Amino acid sequence: MRALGWALEALYRLAQALALLLGVFILLVILAQVVGRFLGFVVPSALELAGFATAGLIFLGLAPTLRAGGHIRVVLVQQKLPPRARGWLEGLSLLLSVVAAFYAAFHAWGKAWESLRFGDLAPGLLPLPLWMPLALLALGLSVFALALLEAFLRALVRGKA
Amino acid sequence: MSLLEIGLVLVVLLFLFLGIGVYVGLALLLVGLAGLALFTTAPPGPNVATALWTSTSGWSLAALPLFVWMGEILYRSRLAQSLFQGLGPLLARLPGGLLHVNVVASALFAAVIGSSAATTATVGRFTLPELLRRGYPKPLALGSLAGAGTLGFLIPPSVIMIVYGVMAEVSVARLFMAGVVPGVLLALLLMLTVALLAFFQRRRLPQEQTPSFGEVLRGSLAVFPVLLLIFLVLGSIYLGVATPTEAAAIGVAGALALTLLRGEFSGELFRESLLGAVRTTSMIGLILAGAGVLTLAMGFTGIPRALATWASEAGVTPLLFIFFLSLIYIVLGWFLDGISIVVLTISVILPVVKAIGLDPLWFGIYLVIMVELAQITPPVGFNLFVIQSLTGEDLFRIARHALPFMGVLLLMVALLVAFPGLATWLPRTMTGG
């Protein structure tokens, strides 16, 4: 049980580290483009790369943001309820979130796989294989789904106690 | 089922999911999924994946993490404190004295920070303790900050404008131009309100001494680095030498250089500011991604198109439309935050906006002001949350202090409706279109 918790924690940290790296990457690639305009060189596909990295940053950041309590939801109804009913509602909302995240992660992997199979390339100067950024998206969603599942199970255990 | 029934089912489902506390982005995703699976013949899975990807991977969205990052850096530097000390002598003689620092510092920081909550936090962290220590009445100090913090979204750069621009396919650079005149006007109206409120309570206000020439000079110098950053970021967009995304990257580099010069740079500042940017971007991104799925599903059902046709055939006038929409936004603003409201409604509203002949650029600015209003209406308003965490004051009491400033925002909406040129004149003049 403890090993599982440790492994999950490592996974969240990995996702967070990747998201931070993508943030630095976006900054550098755009700055290189700005500098290049003045010095007369072109950074190939800089905008596409920055856009892909933004998507990667968003999805890899989902789980760490969840753990930091950063995602938005409406808690007004829950706050108004007695503790028991609140626990039920919390469980139900987390269960729905888990289902949504796993569904999205599953189909994101599917899309990445399709793109690898057909050899889809990004439009623009650099013929970047699209499966790479798509795999980042799928990875981020998967870690997010696991984080939500962990939160759901913890809520379940709390409810029993 | 008729379109009306489908629409009703989806709306009920959405409020159900939101009500029980599903994360907003995932609630949007689930409703979109339900729409695809129940009311269309499109295969839901691949469509969901495609919508998640296309709604988050556009290059103009790269401006979002960068502008948030820049704000996070400035929040962590002590620039705001210097600015407070600098602005004090410049504004001390106005009726209301240092209360105006709240407004002017917010307006200046709004021009380098993209969100209202971040502006409120950056400014309030230094102004609130100082104002209260000097004996300014709490209602005025807190209320004026809550009101002035909303400038963060209206004065570019603006997170809301980036999100709206990406969703509505309106140029972010033009939106950034359109926000300037309304932003400056709103700042002036806020200062006027502060002066009026201060005049009625003048006996309870501390007397500020007339600053010496040296103090005024030193004050002007402290304002200089912020002005330089504003020029660097907004100037490069307005002069046409950089896109908003590029200007954001320049801004991050500039803010980092500033912390280096001030001796505040550290590995921790770098990492923490970037982490803050990742969290905010992910938070907004999840909502955007979910809305992408919902928008796609809506497109398949044909509801927005039908609504747009109905609106133009029924002869809905822009004025009537804006009036009812404002009522809806005010109600939504009670229990949702600004970004969620924009993202939630835009896919259905925008076709109607175009069908009845409203300018999407103008509508973006109108939307920003409605979002600002949502930021200070309880029980859910991010500016209020920030001030609550800064002072420990009750949320509803802060909202009551902010009441006059909500009035100013409503006045601003009325002015924008009466004089659309406030928003559209500058972008037309600068880009000639």
XYZ file of C-alpha atoms in Angstrom:
594
model
C 0.000 0.000 0.000
C 2.784 2.358 0.998
C 4.815 1.397 -2.094
C 1.788 2.211 -4.259
C 1.427 5.639 -2.659
C 5.135 6.248 -3.179
C 4.925 5.213 -6.848
C 1.960 7.526 -7.427
C 3.797 10.397 -5.756
C 6.787 9.777 -8.062
C 4.442 9.794 -11.064
C 2.925 13.159 -10.059
C 6.412 14.591 -9.603
C 7.473 13.331 -13.010
C 4.414 14.939 -14.651
C 5.132 18.182 -12.822
C 8.814 18.177 -13.840
C 7.832 17.594 -17.480
C 5.292 20.433 -17.325
C 7.925 22.788 -15.878
C 10.385 21.802 -18.617
C 7.749 22.488 -21.272
C 7.223 25.937 -19.726
C 10.923 26.733 -20.094
C 10.821 25.281 -23.622
C 7.952 27.600 -24.648
C 9.855 30.618 -23.333
C 13.105 29.677 -25.082
C 11.535 28.791 -28.415
C 9.579 32.060 -28.599
C 12.558 34.122 -27.422
C 14.728 32.411 -30.060
C 12.179 33.407 -32.679
C 12.199 37.052 -31.509
C 16.001 37.175 -31.463
C 16.107 35.399 -34.820
C 13.965 38.089 -36.413
C 16.533 40.729 -35.461
C 19.586 38.672 -36.361
C 18.064 37.255 -39.501
C 17.614 33.555 -38.783
C 14.413 31.533 -38.681
C 13.457 29.078 -35.954
C 11.559 26.427 -37.895
C 7.977 25.810 -36.726
C 8.537 27.869 -33.562
C 4.833 28.699 -33.230
C 3.672 25.111 -33.745
C 6.214 23.858 -31.235
C 5.102 26.440 -28.670
C 1.458 25.508 -29.221
C 2.148 21.779 -28.827
C 4.205 22.450 -25.716
C 1.322 24.511 -24.277
C -1.051 21.568 -24.727
C 1.532 19.281 -23.114
C 2.039 21.707 -20.218
C -1.705 21.977 -19.621
C -2.336 18.234 -19.504
C 0.828 17.229 -17.635
C 0.051 19.972 -15.132
C -3.453 18.619 -14.422
C -2.490 16.106 -11.723
C -0.027 18.371 -9.837
C -2.612 21.163 -9.976
C -5.278 18.828 -8.601
C -2.959 17.891 -5.732
C -2.367 21.583 -5.010
C -6.133 22.178 -4.921
C -5.912 24.408 -7.990
C -8.857 23.223 -10.105
C -12.156 25.057 -10.052
C -15.460 23.573 -8.981
C -18.666 24.672 -7.325
C -18.693 23.662 -3.650
C -21.643 25.825 -2.565
C -24.130 22.956 -2.514
C -21.769 20.598 -0.672
C -21.054 23.215 1.992
C -24.758 23.610 2.747
C -25.291 19.880 3.415
C -24.871 17.840 6.624
C -21.512 15.955 6.791
C -22.940 12.582 5.760
C -24.690 13.831 2.642
C -21.645 15.946 1.845
C -19.475 12.829 1.876
C -21.835 11.066 -0.523
C -21.911 14.009 -2.916
C -18.129 14.367 -2.753
C -17.774 10.663 -3.622
C -20.262 10.926 -6.481
C -18.609 14.021 -7.973
C -15.173 12.401 -7.760
C -16.497 9.186 -9.328
C -17.899 11.164 -12.272
C -14.562 13.004 -12.584
C -12.675 9.677 -12.566
C -14.915 8.286 -15.310
C -14.508 11.418 -17.453
C -10.717 11.481 -17.050
C -10.206 7.774 -17.787
C -12.483 7.983 -20.826
C -10.560 10.996 -22.147
C -7.164 9.375 -21.402
C -8.166 6.149 -23.159
C -9.213 7.948 -26.333
C -6.208 10.285 -26.202
C -3.928 7.219 -26.277
C -6.056 5.939 -29.173
C -5.518 9.168 -31.090
C -1.767 9.126 -30.404
C -1.603 5.509 -31.594
C -3.553 6.269 -34.801
C -1.254 9.149 -35.506
C 1.817 6.955 -35.006
C 0.353 4.262 -37.272
C -0.497 6.672 -40.102
C 2.683 8.721 -39.631
C 0.835 12.055 -39.232
C 3.144 15.051 -39.489
C 2.671 18.574 -38.175
C 2.053 21.274 -40.776
C 4.905 23.759 -40.976
C 8.615 23.728 -41.728
C 9.589 20.949 -39.315
C 7.960 17.628 -40.212
C 7.363 16.830 -36.533
C 5.538 13.526 -35.944
C 2.228 14.424 -34.283
C 2.158 11.346 -32.069
C 4.819 12.885 -29.816
C 2.798 15.835 -28.487
C -0.339 13.662 -28.532
C 1.407 11.110 -26.316
C 2.255 13.905 -23.832
C -1.435 14.830 -23.759
C -2.448 11.199 -23.192
C 0.207 10.746 -20.505
C -0.934 13.870 -18.663
C -4.572 12.776 -18.799
C -3.655 9.303 -17.521
C -1.751 10.664 -14.524
C -4.667 13.030 -13.876
C -7.100 10.096 -13.989
C -4.945 8.179 -11.488
C -4.762 11.207 -9.181
C -8.552 11.529 -9.293
C -8.932 7.801 -8.609
C -6.634 8.136 -5.599
C -8.682 11.076 -4.325
C -11.887 9.048 -4.833
C -10.534 6.023 -2.943
C -9.311 8.230 -0.104
C -12.765 9.823 0.121
C -14.248 6.297 0.247
C -11.931 5.255 3.090
C -12.720 8.480 4.960
C -16.442 7.738 4.524
C -16.048 4.270 6.074
C -14.080 5.510 9.062
C -36.527 15.110 -29.618
C -36.681 18.713 -30.681
C -33.641 20.939 -30.439
C -35.274 22.812 -27.581
C -35.679 19.617 -25.565
C -32.120 18.513 -26.307
C -30.858 21.911 -25.228
C -32.861 21.761 -22.002
C -31.598 18.255 -21.184
C -27.983 19.373 -21.684
C -28.425 22.532 -19.579
C -30.057 20.562 -16.744
C -27.284 17.969 -16.934
C -24.621 20.690 -16.821
C -26.096 22.364 -13.746
C -26.497 18.974 -12.094
C -22.812 18.099 -12.616
C -21.657 21.562 -11.576
C -23.969 21.517 -8.574
C -22.718 18.272 -7.086
C -19.154 19.563 -7.393
C -17.604 17.961 -10.478
C -14.581 19.990 -11.621
C -15.873 22.581 -14.112
C -13.715 21.387 -17.017
C -14.708 17.750 -16.519
C -18.376 18.684 -16.122
C -18.230 20.428 -19.511
C -16.516 17.371 -20.978
C -19.168 15.015 -19.584
C -22.047 17.118 -20.912
C -20.356 17.293 -24.305
C -19.881 13.544 -24.217
C -23.544 13.005 -23.305
C -24.580 15.290 -26.152
C -22.432 13.379 -28.648
C -23.482 9.943 -27.442
C -27.214 10.573 -27.003
C -28.162 13.060 -29.699
C -25.752 12.591 -32.604
C -24.478 9.751 -34.767
C -20.847 10.907 -34.476
C -18.472 8.452 -32.737
C -17.907 10.121 -29.337
C -14.454 8.792 -28.352
C -12.288 10.034 -31.260
C -14.240 13.292 -31.334
C -13.552 13.910 -27.641
C -9.827 13.277 -28.158
C -9.672 15.579 -31.184
C -11.556 18.339 -29.362
C -9.211 18.115 -26.354
C -6.219 18.449 -28.652
C -7.416 21.238 -30.945
C -8.774 23.394 -28.113
C -5.426 23.469 -26.287
C -2.673 23.229 -28.912
C -3.185 26.463 -30.871
C -0.107 28.661 -30.990
C -1.874 31.804 -29.750
C -2.607 29.974 -26.489
C 1.148 29.874 -25.778
C 0.767 33.483 -24.620
C -1.254 32.210 -21.662
C 1.445 30.390 -19.635
C 3.962 33.126 -20.468
C 1.827 36.050 -19.304
C 0.830 34.166 -16.157
C 4.497 33.388 -15.518
C 5.432 37.052 -15.873
C 2.783 37.971 -13.313
C 4.021 35.270 -10.935
C 7.554 36.674 -11.126
C 6.394 40.222 -10.417
C 4.190 38.990 -7.566
C 7.229 37.400 -5.935
C 9.508 40.403 -6.411
C 9.183 43.381 -4.100
C 8.469 45.644 -7.045
C 4.967 46.308 -5.761
C 6.362 47.593 -2.477
C 8.697 50.004 -4.268
C 5.792 51.081 -6.423
C 3.658 51.728 -3.344
C 6.370 53.836 -1.758
C 6.881 55.630 -5.052
C 3.224 56.343 -5.820
C 2.447 57.527 -2.286
C 4.073 60.972 -2.586
C 2.621 61.442 -6.070
C -0.975 60.812 -5.008
C -0.991 62.012 -1.380
C -2.647 65.344 -2.127
C -5.723 63.950 -3.940
C -8.945 63.715 -1.908
C -8.736 60.184 -0.546
C -4.951 60.344 -0.312
C -3.159 57.046 -0.426
C -6.367 55.143 -1.237
C -5.667 56.142 -4.827
C -2.505 54.046 -4.684
C -4.805 50.991 -4.807
C -6.277 52.150 -8.093
C -3.153 53.519 -9.780
C -0.923 50.611 -8.718
C -3.620 48.166 -9.926
C -3.864 49.955 -13.267
C -0.069 49.896 -13.699
C 0.275 46.265 -12.656
C -2.729 45.339 -14.812
C -0.638 46.463 -17.774
C 1.952 43.772 -17.018
C -0.202 41.125 -15.285
C -2.944 39.218 -17.078
C -5.446 38.412 -14.347
C -7.545 40.230 -11.814
C -6.849 37.943 -8.883
C -3.083 38.165 -9.479
C -3.272 41.962 -9.749
C -5.305 42.179 -6.544
C -2.851 39.918 -4.717
C 0.265 41.679 -6.000
C -0.998 45.145 -5.094
C -2.954 44.298 -1.951
C -0.108 42.390 -0.337
C 1.673 45.718 0.252
C -1.059 48.378 0.132
C -3.607 46.865 2.537
C -1.337 46.492 5.607
C 0.125 49.938 4.946
C -3.235 51.671 4.456
C -4.738 50.076 7.563
C -1.631 50.921 9.599
C -1.954 54.557 8.594
C -5.564 54.586 9.770
C -7.569 54.591 6.546
C -11.091 53.186 7.071
C -11.258 49.474 6.312
C -14.357 49.620 4.067
C -12.653 52.095 1.746
C -9.269 50.357 1.704
C -10.743 46.902 1.002
C -13.534 48.046 -1.293
C -11.298 50.159 -3.497
C -8.816 47.306 -3.834
C -11.558 44.827 -4.765
C -12.823 47.239 -7.407
C -9.433 48.315 -8.734
C -8.122 44.751 -8.919
C -10.685 44.060 -11.635
C -8.635 46.280 -13.958
C -6.330 43.263 -14.275
C -8.575 41.681 -16.891
C -9.539 44.833 -18.776
C -6.155 46.499 -19.166
C -4.045 44.307 -21.466
C -2.341 41.858 -21.268
C -5.357 39.854 -20.229
C -5.890 36.144 -19.697
C -9.596 36.495 -20.485
C -8.850 38.247 -23.778
C -6.453 35.434 -24.778
C -9.057 32.783 -23.908
C -11.841 34.677 -25.694
C -9.616 35.413 -28.695
C -8.650 31.764 -29.061
C -12.248 30.515 -28.704
C -13.930 33.180 -30.836
C -11.114 33.454 -33.385
C -10.713 37.169 -32.753
C -7.189 38.631 -32.951
C -5.680 38.785 -29.470
C -3.544 41.779 -30.487
C -6.691 43.706 -31.512
C -8.424 42.755 -28.273
C -5.370 44.055 -26.405
C -5.781 47.356 -28.241
C -9.523 47.483 -27.620
C -9.066 47.174 -23.851
C -6.901 50.270 -23.427
C -9.444 53.097 -23.642
C -12.119 51.355 -21.507
C -9.371 50.351 -19.050
C -8.059 53.882 -18.588
C -11.611 55.237 -18.399
C -12.547 52.668 -15.756
C -9.428 53.547 -13.743
C -10.420 57.229 -13.824
C -14.005 56.402 -12.803
C -12.673 54.315 -9.915
C -10.469 57.193 -8.767
C -13.426 59.545 -8.988
C -15.467 57.143 -6.857
C -12.671 56.867 -4.302
C -12.440 60.665 -4.154
C -16.212 61.023 -3.687
C -16.421 58.353 -0.980
C -13.395 59.869 0.736
C -14.969 63.328 0.607
C -18.055 62.110 2.482
C -15.893 60.519 5.171
C -13.185 63.184 5.173
C -13.197 63.520 8.979
C -12.190 59.895 9.405
C -9.322 59.992 6.942
C -5.717 60.545 8.044
C -4.118 63.769 6.852
C -1.248 63.262 4.440
C 1.560 65.790 4.493
C 2.508 67.673 1.382
C 5.416 65.713 -0.082
C 8.686 67.488 -0.755
C 10.084 67.844 -4.246
C 12.717 65.207 -3.476
C 10.049 62.698 -2.441
C 8.098 63.300 -5.621
C 11.242 62.806 -7.676
C 12.151 59.589 -5.872
C 8.553 58.424 -6.318
C 8.692 58.990 -10.052
C 11.903 56.992 -10.229
C 10.280 54.022 -8.450
C 7.471 53.952 -11.015
C 9.991 53.857 -13.853
C 10.826 50.081 -13.966
C 7.123 49.199 -14.216
C 6.622 51.737 -16.996
C 9.605 50.241 -18.802
C 8.094 46.746 -18.603
C 4.733 48.046 -19.821
C 6.449 49.734 -22.748
C 8.415 46.591 -23.540
C 5.358 44.312 -23.550
C 2.480 46.448 -24.827
C 4.692 48.712 -26.909
C 6.058 45.802 -28.897
C 2.512 44.599 -29.652
C 1.125 48.034 -30.537
C 4.111 48.947 -32.694
C 3.529 45.721 -34.579
C 6.996 44.293 -33.935
C 5.775 41.353 -31.827
C 2.742 39.100 -31.550
C 1.107 38.848 -28.106
C 2.869 35.494 -27.588
C 6.263 37.018 -28.409
C 5.544 40.047 -26.246
C 4.745 37.660 -23.393
C 8.105 35.905 -23.786
C 9.857 39.290 -23.859
C 7.903 40.190 -20.731
C 9.041 37.065 -18.879
C 12.654 37.776 -19.852
C 12.238 41.425 -18.815
C 10.679 40.527 -15.456
C 13.476 38.008 -14.780
C 16.098 40.629 -15.718
C 14.417 43.087 -13.355
C 14.621 40.652 -10.427
C 18.289 40.053 -11.319
C 19.005 43.802 -11.257
C 17.185 44.198 -7.936
C 19.132 41.296 -6.471
C 15.965 39.283 -5.861
C 16.551 36.505 -8.366
C 17.023 32.987 -7.058
C 16.525 29.454 -8.267
C 13.565 29.237 -5.928
C 11.926 32.341 -7.399
C 12.367 30.896 -10.890
C 10.938 27.500 -9.990
C 8.087 28.756 -7.802
C 6.967 31.344 -10.345
C 7.012 28.779 -13.145
C 5.137 26.284 -10.989
C 2.508 28.938 -10.285
C 2.219 29.545 -14.023
C 1.832 25.815 -14.732
C -0.942 25.498 -12.140
C -2.915 28.484 -13.403
C -2.474 27.406 -17.034
C -3.575 23.851 -16.234
C -6.569 25.133 -14.304
C -7.693 27.294 -17.239
C -6.640 24.642 -19.762
C -8.861 21.973 -18.223
C -11.877 24.264 -18.570
C -10.873 25.163 -22.135
C -10.438 21.497 -23.059
C -13.798 20.520 -21.565
C -15.449 23.432 -23.341
C -13.810 22.263 -26.562
C -15.684 18.972 -26.263
C -18.947 20.734 -25.416
C -18.534 23.169 -28.313
C -17.966 20.314 -30.742
C -21.029 18.457 -29.441
C -23.114 21.626 -29.660
C -22.004 22.084 -33.265
C -23.161 18.545 -34.114
C -26.581 19.047 -32.510
C -27.066 22.310 -34.404
C -28.369 24.177 -31.366
C -26.184 27.324 -31.676
C -27.094 27.682 -35.356
C -30.795 27.290 -34.645
C -30.565 29.787 -31.806
C -28.782 32.303 -34.051
C -31.409 31.892 -36.794
C -34.201 32.267 -34.290
C -32.644 35.402 -32.787
C -32.231 37.153 -36.132
C -35.703 36.121 -37.367
C -37.404 37.151 -34.143
C -35.713 40.535 -34.551
C -33.860 40.482 -31.243
C -32.168 43.868 -31.021
C -28.565 44.060 -29.789
C -29.696 46.216 -26.866
C -32.307 43.713 -25.695
C -29.835 40.853 -26.160
C -27.107 42.559 -24.128
C -29.612 43.449 -21.403
C -30.778 39.857 -20.902
C -27.292 38.441 -21.327
C -26.032 40.810 -18.614
C -28.735 39.555 -16.253
C -27.708 35.946 -16.973
C -24.019 36.744 -16.437
C -24.707 38.523 -13.148
C -26.629 35.487 -11.871
C -23.932 33.065 -13.125
C -21.311 35.316 -11.503
C -22.768 34.588 -8.083
C -21.622 30.991 -8.119
C -19.104 30.644 -10.954
C -15.794 32.396 -11.582
C -15.230 34.657 -14.572
C -13.194 32.345 -16.788
C -15.677 29.483 -16.399
C -18.529 31.797 -17.359
C -16.844 32.987 -20.565
C -15.780 29.532 -21.649
C -19.108 27.967 -20.681
C -21.314 30.340 -22.625
C -19.244 31.360 -25.627
C -19.995 28.428 -27.938
C -23.729 29.052 -27.731
C -23.656 32.839 -27.470
C -21.159 33.724 -30.195
C -23.232 32.608 -33.226
C -26.092 34.721 -31.865
C -23.741 37.682 -31.369
C -22.704 37.502 -35.015
C -26.245 36.859 -36.298
C -27.711 39.986 -34.713
C -24.849 42.099 -36.005
C -22.718 42.751 -32.930
C -18.968 43.222 -33.438
C -17.136 40.211 -31.863
C -14.271 42.545 -30.926
C -16.612 44.867 -29.022
C -18.367 41.871 -27.497
C -15.040 40.623 -26.136
C -14.532 43.836 -24.175
C -18.134 43.744 -22.918
C -17.529 40.159 -21.795
C -14.372 41.160 -19.908
C -16.283 43.767 -17.883
C -19.021 41.242 -17.059
C -16.293 38.820 -15.931
C -14.824 41.516 -13.722
C -18.209 41.996 -12.129
C -18.311 38.251 -11.446
C -14.923 38.548 -9.721
C -16.411 40.717 -6.959
C -19.900 39.214 -6.582
C -20.177 36.785 -3.648
C -20.222 33.988 -2.702
C -17.813 33.081 -5.535
C -15.506 35.874 -6.654
C -11.760 35.471 -6.943
C -10.892 39.070 -6.020
C -12.921 38.622 -2.841
C -11.113 35.344 -2.090
C -7.754 37.074 -2.470
C -8.695 39.933 -0.152
C -10.171 37.457 2.302
C -6.905 35.547 2.431
C -4.948 38.805 2.808
C -7.047 40.215 5.644
C -9.130 37.382 7.115
C -12.212 39.580 6.714
C -15.640 38.014 6.051
C -16.335 37.465 2.341
C -19.766 39.095 2.310
C -18.525 42.087 4.259
C -15.747 42.643 1.701
C -18.381 42.376 -1.039
C -20.476 45.022 0.744
C -17.435 47.314 0.855
C -17.001 46.711 -2.872
C -20.653 47.587 -3.653
C -19.992 51.162 -4.895
C -17.335 49.773 -7.207
C -19.741 47.172 -8.623
C -21.902 50.164 -9.484
C -18.955 51.689 -11.352
C -18.540 48.484 -13.366
C -22.245 48.498 -14.285
C -21.907 52.143 -15.315
C -18.953 51.105 -17.448
C -21.086 48.471 -19.219
C -23.720 51.121 -19.925
C -21.080 53.491 -21.305
C -19.682 50.731 -23.509
C -23.155 50.000 -24.899
C -23.882 53.686 -25.460
C -20.472 54.427 -27.001
C -19.163 51.261 -28.734
C -16.312 53.344 -30.121
C -14.678 53.251 -26.680
C -13.569 49.729 -27.522
C -13.417 49.728 -31.311
C -11.853 53.121 -32.078
C -8.262 52.335 -31.080
C -7.903 48.975 -32.892
C -9.504 50.516 -36.011
C -7.137 53.461 -35.940
C -4.060 51.364 -35.247
C -4.679 48.525 -37.689
C -6.861 50.366 -40.185
C -9.598 47.754 -40.402
